[in-house]
């Protein structure tokens, strides 16, 4: 009876604390993820007040949080959307992977962590935070901007790549050999391909089977199906997250919309528990030794994300101002970086990887909304300053450009006072 009371007190305090932290973050319009991570650090190993009886339940809640994060992500897209994005935006996805995964892999190798840790850290630095970026776009009123479809396409490609990437690192972390790892990847790719084909051809039938006018029955069927498939996927060494993602893709139409509304509160609850759980298993004393590498990695990969967004928006014919906005918006890392690092922490391949990932995400989840807001105006001002200096030098040398008209690229970067700036 005493342990039951202690559990209720501890878990209730956790949930109440998360709610208060979320309200605090909402008041100042930034992501609550860093606060959740800090809360986990405060109540975990080496923290101010380590938890006791509720830790096991928090661990189960964290697993459900990962499953719901990927399920909700899959509900956002249809199989047709994914196929279309693959056909039109795959070059941007390749550039994104090359520019942002390689710094993480290089850092792990420089630190002497080995090739498996390099693959894991590559994923941590590669994947942007869909949740944080979606919130930032809404807060800044940019959902209707011309560059926003480019941003969303890159996020979709990153999310889709998780269906291939997660089985790879799952096999590597499990210590599987080349043959076993190849079988695992083949099963994952076969399952993903099968789900996409079934979703495109028979999506209406699946949705009709799951559909229900009663919200309670719809919630139970979708949640039960997701947990069942996620468990079967994990049993096959594929990854529960991939299984949940594929279930989300298979559901479409009114069922997806209804399930999204019903599951959003559960997703938010258990995702918050997941971030706390990750912090619980990170000793605060282990962060200072990896703070400088995390800061260096954050600076480098913030620059590579900006370059990725700029290139992709330029390829789509977006103006210079929109290119800078696209790049700055993509900087934030968050939930999926922690999901990937969490798999490595659980396997115990490198004890410093968890603290490094925590510090890295904390930095970029705070910096990301700032780069989204200020990258374009800062870049525009710097470009204008350089051009002004060049024009002044040309004028001193008798150049006609001092009084000449602005070039097309100038008008694109610095809007004329008679023409409203592009949204």
Tab-separated table of C-alpha atoms in Angstrom:
chain	number	residue	atom	x	y	z
A	1	UNK	CA	0.000	0.000	0.000
A	2	UNK	CA	2.850	2.338	0.879
A	3	UNK	CA	4.642	1.741	-2.452
A	4	UNK	CA	1.376	2.302	-4.338
A	5	UNK	CA	0.875	5.635	-2.604
A	6	UNK	CA	4.486	6.607	-3.309
A	7	UNK	CA	4.060	5.723	-6.966
A	8	UNK	CA	0.924	7.865	-7.287
A	9	UNK	CA	2.628	10.785	-5.563
A	10	UNK	CA	5.757	10.550	-7.736
A	11	UNK	CA	3.959	10.060	-11.033
A	12	UNK	CA	1.367	12.688	-10.227
A	13	UNK	CA	4.128	15.158	-9.393
A	14	UNK	CA	5.831	14.358	-12.716
A	15	UNK	CA	2.681	14.958	-14.766
A	16	UNK	CA	1.804	18.123	-12.838
A	17	UNK	CA	5.330	19.427	-13.260
A	18	UNK	CA	5.268	18.724	-16.998
A	19	UNK	CA	1.970	20.568	-17.323
A	20	UNK	CA	3.349	23.615	-15.536
A	21	UNK	CA	6.520	23.557	-17.652
A	22	UNK	CA	4.424	23.300	-20.820
A	23	UNK	CA	2.349	26.309	-19.769
A	24	UNK	CA	5.526	28.269	-19.018
A	25	UNK	CA	6.978	27.424	-22.441
A	26	UNK	CA	3.705	28.334	-24.158
A	27	UNK	CA	3.615	31.717	-22.472
A	28	UNK	CA	7.017	32.603	-23.921
A	29	UNK	CA	6.309	30.829	-27.244
A	30	UNK	CA	9.106	28.277	-27.325
A	31	UNK	CA	9.251	24.488	-27.384
A	32	UNK	CA	8.808	22.744	-24.010
A	33	UNK	CA	11.197	19.931	-25.016
A	34	UNK	CA	14.303	21.473	-23.361
A	35	UNK	CA	12.340	21.977	-20.134
A	36	UNK	CA	11.203	18.344	-20.182
A	37	UNK	CA	14.810	17.211	-20.665
A	38	UNK	CA	15.973	19.448	-17.809
A	39	UNK	CA	13.229	18.020	-15.583
A	40	UNK	CA	14.490	14.513	-16.323
A	41	UNK	CA	18.038	15.572	-15.492
A	42	UNK	CA	16.842	17.037	-12.190
A	43	UNK	CA	15.057	13.862	-11.094
A	44	UNK	CA	17.329	11.207	-12.578
A	45	UNK	CA	20.687	9.674	-11.774
A	46	UNK	CA	22.810	12.261	-10.007
A	47	UNK	CA	19.959	14.779	-9.993
A	48	UNK	CA	18.426	16.778	-7.169
A	49	UNK	CA	15.736	14.232	-6.196
A	50	UNK	CA	16.048	10.799	-7.869
A	51	UNK	CA	12.798	8.906	-8.421
A	52	UNK	CA	12.106	5.521	-6.885
A	53	UNK	CA	8.971	3.467	-7.436
A	54	UNK	CA	7.653	5.242	-10.558
A	55	UNK	CA	10.721	4.826	-12.768
A	56	UNK	CA	9.617	1.477	-14.243
A	57	UNK	CA	6.225	2.877	-15.222
A	58	UNK	CA	7.908	5.960	-16.694
A	59	UNK	CA	10.047	3.632	-18.843
A	60	UNK	CA	6.915	1.919	-20.227
A	61	UNK	CA	5.298	5.315	-20.806
A	62	UNK	CA	8.402	6.428	-22.696
A	63	UNK	CA	8.110	3.450	-25.082
A	64	UNK	CA	4.461	4.304	-25.705
A	65	UNK	CA	5.533	7.919	-26.291
A	66	UNK	CA	7.904	6.906	-29.096
A	67	UNK	CA	5.206	4.734	-30.673
A	68	UNK	CA	2.628	7.547	-30.588
A	69	UNK	CA	5.100	10.113	-31.958
A	70	UNK	CA	5.717	7.970	-35.033
A	71	UNK	CA	2.049	7.006	-35.399
A	72	UNK	CA	0.965	10.652	-35.428
A	73	UNK	CA	3.716	11.414	-37.902
A	74	UNK	CA	2.417	8.698	-40.227
A	75	UNK	CA	-1.145	10.050	-39.939
A	76	UNK	CA	0.068	13.375	-41.334
A	77	UNK	CA	0.936	11.823	-44.709
A	78	UNK	CA	-0.755	9.556	-47.186
A	79	UNK	CA	1.090	6.962	-49.235
A	80	UNK	CA	0.430	9.070	-52.342
A	81	UNK	CA	2.021	12.112	-50.690
A	82	UNK	CA	5.103	10.133	-49.817
A	83	UNK	CA	5.508	8.712	-53.320
A	84	UNK	CA	5.036	12.178	-54.840
A	85	UNK	CA	7.615	13.737	-52.499
A	86	UNK	CA	10.107	11.005	-53.295
A	87	UNK	CA	9.778	11.676	-57.027
A	88	UNK	CA	10.047	15.471	-56.912
A	89	UNK	CA	12.178	16.310	-53.866
A	90	UNK	CA	14.604	13.411	-53.509
A	91	UNK	CA	17.649	15.532	-54.556
A	92	UNK	CA	16.961	17.874	-51.634
A	93	UNK	CA	16.689	14.851	-49.354
A	94	UNK	CA	20.064	13.533	-50.526
A	95	UNK	CA	21.723	16.921	-50.000
A	96	UNK	CA	20.108	17.145	-46.563
A	97	UNK	CA	21.425	13.721	-45.555
A	98	UNK	CA	24.943	14.396	-46.848
A	99	UNK	CA	25.354	17.847	-45.288
A	100	UNK	CA	23.850	17.040	-41.898
A	101	UNK	CA	24.616	13.378	-41.219
A	102	UNK	CA	28.313	13.524	-42.063
A	103	UNK	CA	29.257	16.062	-39.325
A	104	UNK	CA	27.734	13.804	-36.664
A	105	UNK	CA	29.528	10.735	-37.980
A	106	UNK	CA	32.811	12.656	-38.191
A	107	UNK	CA	32.462	13.916	-34.605
A	108	UNK	CA	31.875	10.392	-33.258
A	109	UNK	CA	34.938	9.096	-35.103
A	110	UNK	CA	37.073	12.027	-33.910
A	111	UNK	CA	36.026	11.243	-30.328
A	112	UNK	CA	37.053	7.613	-30.865
A	113	UNK	CA	33.581	6.139	-30.352
A	114	UNK	CA	33.676	3.710	-33.259
A	115	UNK	CA	31.602	3.170	-36.431
A	116	UNK	CA	28.335	2.117	-34.736
A	117	UNK	CA	28.239	5.259	-32.609
A	118	UNK	CA	29.115	7.234	-35.749
A	119	UNK	CA	26.013	5.914	-37.531
A	120	UNK	CA	23.869	6.785	-34.501
A	121	UNK	CA	25.257	10.310	-34.082
A	122	UNK	CA	24.826	10.862	-37.827
A	123	UNK	CA	21.100	10.296	-37.357
A	124	UNK	CA	20.985	12.601	-34.334
A	125	UNK	CA	22.429	15.510	-36.345
A	126	UNK	CA	20.536	14.702	-39.544
A	127	UNK	CA	16.849	14.725	-38.551
A	128	UNK	CA	15.132	18.054	-37.901
A	129	UNK	CA	12.287	18.334	-35.406
A	130	UNK	CA	8.971	18.193	-37.274
A	131	UNK	CA	7.058	19.123	-34.125
A	132	UNK	CA	9.138	22.184	-33.250
A	133	UNK	CA	9.266	23.388	-36.866
A	134	UNK	CA	5.514	23.002	-37.373
A	135	UNK	CA	4.906	25.050	-34.224
A	136	UNK	CA	7.382	27.733	-35.307
A	137	UNK	CA	5.779	28.043	-38.751
A	138	UNK	CA	2.388	28.510	-37.121
A	139	UNK	CA	3.659	31.000	-34.547
A	140	UNK	CA	5.389	33.108	-37.214
A	141	UNK	CA	2.396	32.996	-39.581
A	142	UNK	CA	4.386	31.374	-42.388
A	143	UNK	CA	2.171	28.392	-43.200
A	144	UNK	CA	1.076	30.112	-46.432
A	145	UNK	CA	4.555	31.208	-47.512
A	146	UNK	CA	6.000	30.002	-50.805
A	147	UNK	CA	8.991	28.358	-49.103
A	148	UNK	CA	6.867	26.349	-46.647
A	149	UNK	CA	6.121	23.431	-49.068
A	150	UNK	CA	9.883	23.064	-49.580
A	151	UNK	CA	10.426	22.874	-45.814
A	152	UNK	CA	7.643	20.324	-45.410
A	153	UNK	CA	8.979	18.217	-48.286
A	154	UNK	CA	12.373	17.961	-46.617
A	155	UNK	CA	10.728	17.002	-43.335
A	156	UNK	CA	8.618	14.347	-45.088
A	157	UNK	CA	11.715	12.845	-46.715
A	158	UNK	CA	13.523	12.813	-43.374
A	159	UNK	CA	10.566	11.151	-41.698
A	160	UNK	CA	10.246	8.577	-44.466
A	161	UNK	CA	13.948	7.802	-44.254
A	162	UNK	CA	13.397	6.837	-40.615
A	163	UNK	CA	11.641	3.702	-41.879
A	164	UNK	CA	14.961	2.637	-43.418
A	165	UNK	CA	17.380	4.160	-40.922
A	166	UNK	CA	15.863	2.809	-37.700
A	167	UNK	CA	16.070	-0.873	-38.730
A	168	UNK	CA	19.717	-0.325	-39.692
A	169	UNK	CA	20.758	1.091	-36.326
A	170	UNK	CA	18.561	-1.435	-34.505
A	171	UNK	CA	20.510	-4.247	-36.152
A	172	UNK	CA	23.852	-2.514	-35.511
A	173	UNK	CA	23.067	-1.835	-31.855
A	174	UNK	CA	21.932	-5.423	-31.361
A	175	UNK	CA	25.340	-6.570	-32.581
A	176	UNK	CA	23.875	-8.483	-35.520
A	177	UNK	CA	26.250	-9.676	-38.149
A	178	UNK	CA	26.162	-8.636	-41.794
A	179	UNK	CA	23.789	-11.446	-42.784
A	180	UNK	CA	21.380	-10.843	-39.891
A	181	UNK	CA	21.494	-7.098	-40.427
A	182	UNK	CA	20.761	-7.520	-44.124
A	183	UNK	CA	17.782	-9.752	-43.338
A	184	UNK	CA	16.460	-7.185	-40.839
A	185	UNK	CA	16.791	-4.365	-43.364
A	186	UNK	CA	15.201	-6.473	-46.102
A	187	UNK	CA	12.244	-7.258	-43.827
A	188	UNK	CA	11.843	-3.580	-42.948
A	189	UNK	CA	12.020	-2.408	-46.561
A	190	UNK	CA	9.675	-5.186	-47.646
A	191	UNK	CA	7.186	-4.245	-44.937
A	192	UNK	CA	7.409	-0.548	-45.824
A	193	UNK	CA	6.926	-1.272	-49.518
A	194	UNK	CA	4.029	-3.627	-48.820
A	195	UNK	CA	2.303	-1.075	-46.599
A	196	UNK	CA	2.699	1.652	-49.225
A	197	UNK	CA	1.249	-0.566	-51.959
A	198	UNK	CA	-1.637	-1.686	-49.749
A	199	UNK	CA	-2.270	1.900	-48.609
A	200	UNK	CA	-2.405	3.204	-52.184
A	201	UNK	CA	-4.614	0.411	-53.542
A	202	UNK	CA	-6.700	-0.586	-50.548
A	203	UNK	CA	-6.468	2.412	-48.221
A	204	UNK	CA	-10.216	3.042	-48.392
A	205	UNK	CA	-11.011	-0.519	-47.351
A	206	UNK	CA	-8.594	-0.393	-44.412
A	207	UNK	CA	-9.967	2.941	-43.252
A	208	UNK	CA	-13.536	1.640	-43.598
A	209	UNK	CA	-12.650	-1.387	-41.466
A	210	UNK	CA	-11.104	0.773	-38.709
A	211	UNK	CA	-13.667	3.567	-38.949
A	212	UNK	CA	-16.288	4.065	-36.248
A	213	UNK	CA	-18.709	6.868	-35.410
A	214	UNK	CA	-18.070	6.226	-31.720
A	215	UNK	CA	-14.855	8.059	-30.662
A	216	UNK	CA	-14.221	5.538	-27.898
A	217	UNK	CA	-14.275	2.559	-30.289
A	218	UNK	CA	-12.125	4.397	-32.855
A	219	UNK	CA	-9.556	5.266	-30.209
A	220	UNK	CA	-9.386	1.708	-28.881
A	221	UNK	CA	-9.091	0.107	-32.339
A	222	UNK	CA	-6.419	2.492	-33.652
A	223	UNK	CA	-4.379	2.468	-30.449
A	224	UNK	CA	-4.647	-1.295	-30.068
A	225	UNK	CA	-3.712	-1.910	-33.710
A	226	UNK	CA	-0.719	0.430	-33.408
A	227	UNK	CA	0.635	-1.166	-30.239
A	228	UNK	CA	0.108	-4.656	-31.706
A	229	UNK	CA	1.948	-3.879	-34.940
A	230	UNK	CA	4.694	-2.023	-33.047
A	231	UNK	CA	5.203	-5.036	-30.793
A	232	UNK	CA	5.326	-7.449	-33.735
A	233	UNK	CA	7.807	-5.167	-35.511
A	234	UNK	CA	10.045	-5.079	-32.452
A	235	UNK	CA	9.815	-8.857	-32.157
A	236	UNK	CA	11.169	-9.053	-35.717
A	237	UNK	CA	14.032	-6.684	-34.752
A	238	UNK	CA	12.621	-4.023	-37.110
A	239	UNK	CA	11.742	-1.281	-34.542
A	240	UNK	CA	8.469	-0.517	-32.847
A	241	UNK	CA	8.705	3.069	-34.103
A	242	UNK	CA	8.790	1.946	-37.741
A	243	UNK	CA	5.762	-0.295	-37.177
A	244	UNK	CA	3.796	2.600	-35.702
A	245	UNK	CA	4.851	4.885	-38.559
A	246	UNK	CA	3.607	2.391	-41.148
A	247	UNK	CA	0.246	2.049	-39.375
A	248	UNK	CA	-0.158	5.826	-39.555
A	249	UNK	CA	0.580	5.838	-43.289
A	250	UNK	CA	-1.942	3.064	-43.923
A	251	UNK	CA	-4.795	5.061	-42.350
A	252	UNK	CA	-6.216	7.958	-44.339
A	253	UNK	CA	-9.231	10.196	-44.838
A	254	UNK	CA	-11.749	10.711	-42.039
A	255	UNK	CA	-10.249	7.900	-39.976
A	256	UNK	CA	-6.841	9.605	-39.944
A	257	UNK	CA	-8.401	12.952	-39.051
A	258	UNK	CA	-10.539	11.447	-36.279
A	259	UNK	CA	-7.653	9.395	-34.874
A	260	UNK	CA	-5.395	12.456	-34.970
A	261	UNK	CA	-7.793	14.458	-32.841
A	262	UNK	CA	-8.336	11.636	-30.358
A	263	UNK	CA	-4.680	10.624	-30.017
A	264	UNK	CA	-3.093	14.090	-29.889
A	265	UNK	CA	-3.541	14.488	-26.109
A	266	UNK	CA	-2.170	10.977	-25.499
A	267	UNK	CA	0.761	11.699	-27.809
A	268	UNK	CA	1.572	14.921	-25.959
A	269	UNK	CA	1.355	13.182	-22.568
A	270	UNK	CA	3.517	10.175	-23.360
A	271	UNK	CA	5.966	12.135	-25.544
A	272	UNK	CA	6.599	14.427	-22.570
A	273	UNK	CA	7.145	11.331	-20.415
A	274	UNK	CA	9.626	10.058	-23.026
A	275	UNK	CA	11.725	13.217	-22.870
A	276	UNK	CA	11.702	13.062	-19.074
A	277	UNK	CA	12.734	9.392	-19.210
A	278	UNK	CA	15.677	10.239	-21.483
A	279	UNK	CA	16.768	12.908	-19.035
A	280	UNK	CA	16.357	10.487	-16.110
A	281	UNK	CA	19.009	8.234	-17.617
A	282	UNK	CA	21.483	11.042	-18.220
A	283	UNK	CA	23.703	12.046	-15.326
A	284	UNK	CA	23.949	15.878	-15.220
A	285	UNK	CA	27.599	15.539	-14.238
A	286	UNK	CA	28.290	13.798	-17.566
A	287	UNK	CA	27.180	16.805	-19.665
A	288	UNK	CA	29.969	19.372	-18.950
A	289	UNK	CA	32.731	17.127	-20.411
A	290	UNK	CA	30.839	16.878	-23.739
A	291	UNK	CA	29.498	20.443	-23.806
A	292	UNK	CA	32.200	21.823	-26.098
A	293	UNK	CA	31.838	19.015	-28.697
A	294	UNK	CA	28.049	19.445	-28.539
A	295	UNK	CA	28.360	23.212	-29.035
A	296	UNK	CA	30.780	22.782	-31.949
A	297	UNK	CA	28.485	20.210	-33.541
A	298	UNK	CA	25.479	22.504	-33.035
A	299	UNK	CA	27.235	25.422	-34.740
A	300	UNK	CA	28.357	23.320	-37.703
A	301	UNK	CA	25.019	21.563	-38.253
A	302	UNK	CA	23.035	24.775	-37.823
A	303	UNK	CA	25.056	26.113	-40.752
A	304	UNK	CA	24.585	22.955	-42.823
A	305	UNK	CA	20.797	22.990	-42.228
A	306	UNK	CA	20.619	26.617	-43.335
A	307	UNK	CA	22.600	25.679	-46.448
A	308	UNK	CA	20.250	22.733	-47.080
A	309	UNK	CA	17.114	24.876	-46.889
A	310	UNK	CA	18.668	27.625	-49.006
A	311	UNK	CA	19.678	25.165	-51.745
A	312	UNK	CA	16.337	23.361	-51.779
A	313	UNK	CA	14.370	26.631	-51.905
A	314	UNK	CA	16.620	27.964	-54.677
A	315	UNK	CA	16.020	24.778	-56.661
A	316	UNK	CA	12.255	25.355	-56.238
A	317	UNK	CA	12.528	28.907	-57.598
A	318	UNK	CA	11.957	30.693	-54.266
A	319	UNK	CA	13.307	34.223	-53.793
A	320	UNK	CA	16.469	34.925	-51.822
A	321	UNK	CA	14.544	36.059	-48.754
A	322	UNK	CA	12.484	32.851	-48.824
A	323	UNK	CA	15.637	30.754	-49.183
A	324	UNK	CA	17.092	32.204	-45.987
A	325	UNK	CA	13.808	31.680	-44.161
A	326	UNK	CA	13.670	28.043	-45.295
A	327	UNK	CA	17.217	27.401	-44.092
A	328	UNK	CA	16.745	29.086	-40.729
A	329	UNK	CA	13.502	27.217	-40.062
A	330	UNK	CA	15.110	23.776	-40.498
A	331	UNK	CA	17.754	24.225	-37.773
A	332	UNK	CA	15.776	22.862	-34.785
A	333	UNK	CA	16.442	19.291	-33.662
A	334	UNK	CA	14.235	17.598	-31.096
A	335	UNK	CA	12.123	14.505	-30.659
A	336	UNK	CA	13.627	12.212	-33.299
A	337	UNK	CA	17.215	13.032	-32.370
A	338	UNK	CA	16.367	11.969	-28.829
A	339	UNK	CA	14.576	8.832	-30.090
A	340	UNK	CA	17.685	7.799	-31.998
A	341	UNK	CA	20.027	8.593	-29.114
A	342	UNK	CA	17.683	6.768	-26.735
A	343	UNK	CA	18.133	3.536	-28.684
A	344	UNK	CA	21.896	3.879	-28.322
A	345	UNK	CA	21.679	4.672	-24.607
A	346	UNK	CA	19.540	1.584	-24.022
A	347	UNK	CA	22.056	-0.618	-25.831
A	348	UNK	CA	24.964	0.860	-23.856
A	349	UNK	CA	27.376	1.218	-26.780
A	350	UNK	CA	28.874	4.537	-25.645
A	351	UNK	CA	28.070	6.169	-22.271
A	352	UNK	CA	28.948	9.677	-23.477
A	353	UNK	CA	26.615	9.567	-26.475
A	354	UNK	CA	23.485	10.225	-24.390
A	355	UNK	CA	24.869	13.317	-22.638
A	356	UNK	CA	26.224	14.680	-25.930
A	357	UNK	CA	22.863	14.189	-27.650
A	358	UNK	CA	21.047	15.820	-24.723
A	359	UNK	CA	23.291	18.878	-24.761
A	360	UNK	CA	23.121	19.076	-28.574
A	361	UNK	CA	19.311	18.950	-28.647
A	362	UNK	CA	19.027	21.436	-25.785
A	363	UNK	CA	21.153	23.912	-27.719
A	364	UNK	CA	19.388	23.571	-31.072
A	365	UNK	CA	15.831	23.302	-29.765
A	366	UNK	CA	16.423	26.723	-28.176
A	367	UNK	CA	18.401	28.204	-31.075
A	368	UNK	CA	16.101	26.788	-33.792
A	369	UNK	CA	13.131	29.159	-33.254
A	370	UNK	CA	15.606	32.083	-33.129
A	371	UNK	CA	17.242	31.156	-36.444
A	372	UNK	CA	13.791	30.719	-37.986
A	373	UNK	CA	12.898	34.267	-36.969
A	374	UNK	CA	16.175	36.117	-37.549
A	375	UNK	CA	18.207	34.326	-40.281
A	376	UNK	CA	16.462	36.133	-43.150
A	377	UNK	CA	16.608	39.711	-41.775
A	378	UNK	CA	20.223	39.289	-40.630
A	379	UNK	CA	21.296	37.817	-43.978
A	380	UNK	CA	19.421	40.532	-45.882
A	381	UNK	CA	21.081	43.254	-43.826
A	382	UNK	CA	24.558	41.771	-44.275
A	383	UNK	CA	24.061	41.377	-48.026
A	384	UNK	CA	22.757	44.933	-48.272
A	385	UNK	CA	25.720	46.227	-46.267
A	386	UNK	CA	28.217	44.456	-48.535
A	387	UNK	CA	26.526	45.717	-51.672
A	388	UNK	CA	26.394	49.232	-50.254
A	389	UNK	CA	30.120	49.093	-49.552
A	390	UNK	CA	30.783	47.785	-53.068
A	391	UNK	CA	28.639	50.513	-54.600
A	392	UNK	CA	30.497	53.141	-52.561
A	393	UNK	CA	33.837	51.843	-53.779
A	394	UNK	CA	32.571	51.827	-57.341
A	395	UNK	CA	31.357	55.417	-56.985
A	396	UNK	CA	34.768	56.538	-55.756
A	397	UNK	CA	36.308	54.989	-58.859
A	398	UNK	CA	33.785	56.696	-61.143
A	399	UNK	CA	31.703	53.582	-61.654
A	400	UNK	CA	28.277	54.052	-63.190
A	401	UNK	CA	26.799	51.487	-60.832
A	402	UNK	CA	26.523	54.100	-58.091
A	403	UNK	CA	23.520	55.614	-59.836
A	404	UNK	CA	22.513	52.576	-61.811
A	405	UNK	CA	19.395	50.538	-61.188
A	406	UNK	CA	19.450	47.527	-58.875
A	407	UNK	CA	19.874	44.113	-60.384
A	408	UNK	CA	17.129	41.523	-60.372
A	409	UNK	CA	18.792	39.686	-57.510
A	410	UNK	CA	19.003	42.921	-55.503
A	411	UNK	CA	15.307	43.557	-55.910
A	412	UNK	CA	14.694	39.996	-54.794
A	413	UNK	CA	16.787	40.374	-51.656
A	414	UNK	CA	15.861	43.900	-50.617
A	415	UNK	CA	12.231	44.764	-51.420
A	416	UNK	CA	11.405	48.072	-53.009
A	417	UNK	CA	9.452	50.478	-50.770
A	418	UNK	CA	6.729	50.599	-53.430
A	419	UNK	CA	6.292	46.812	-53.486
A	420	UNK	CA	5.231	44.795	-50.421
A	421	UNK	CA	7.801	42.277	-49.292
A	422	UNK	CA	7.153	38.634	-50.121
A	423	UNK	CA	5.530	36.766	-47.255
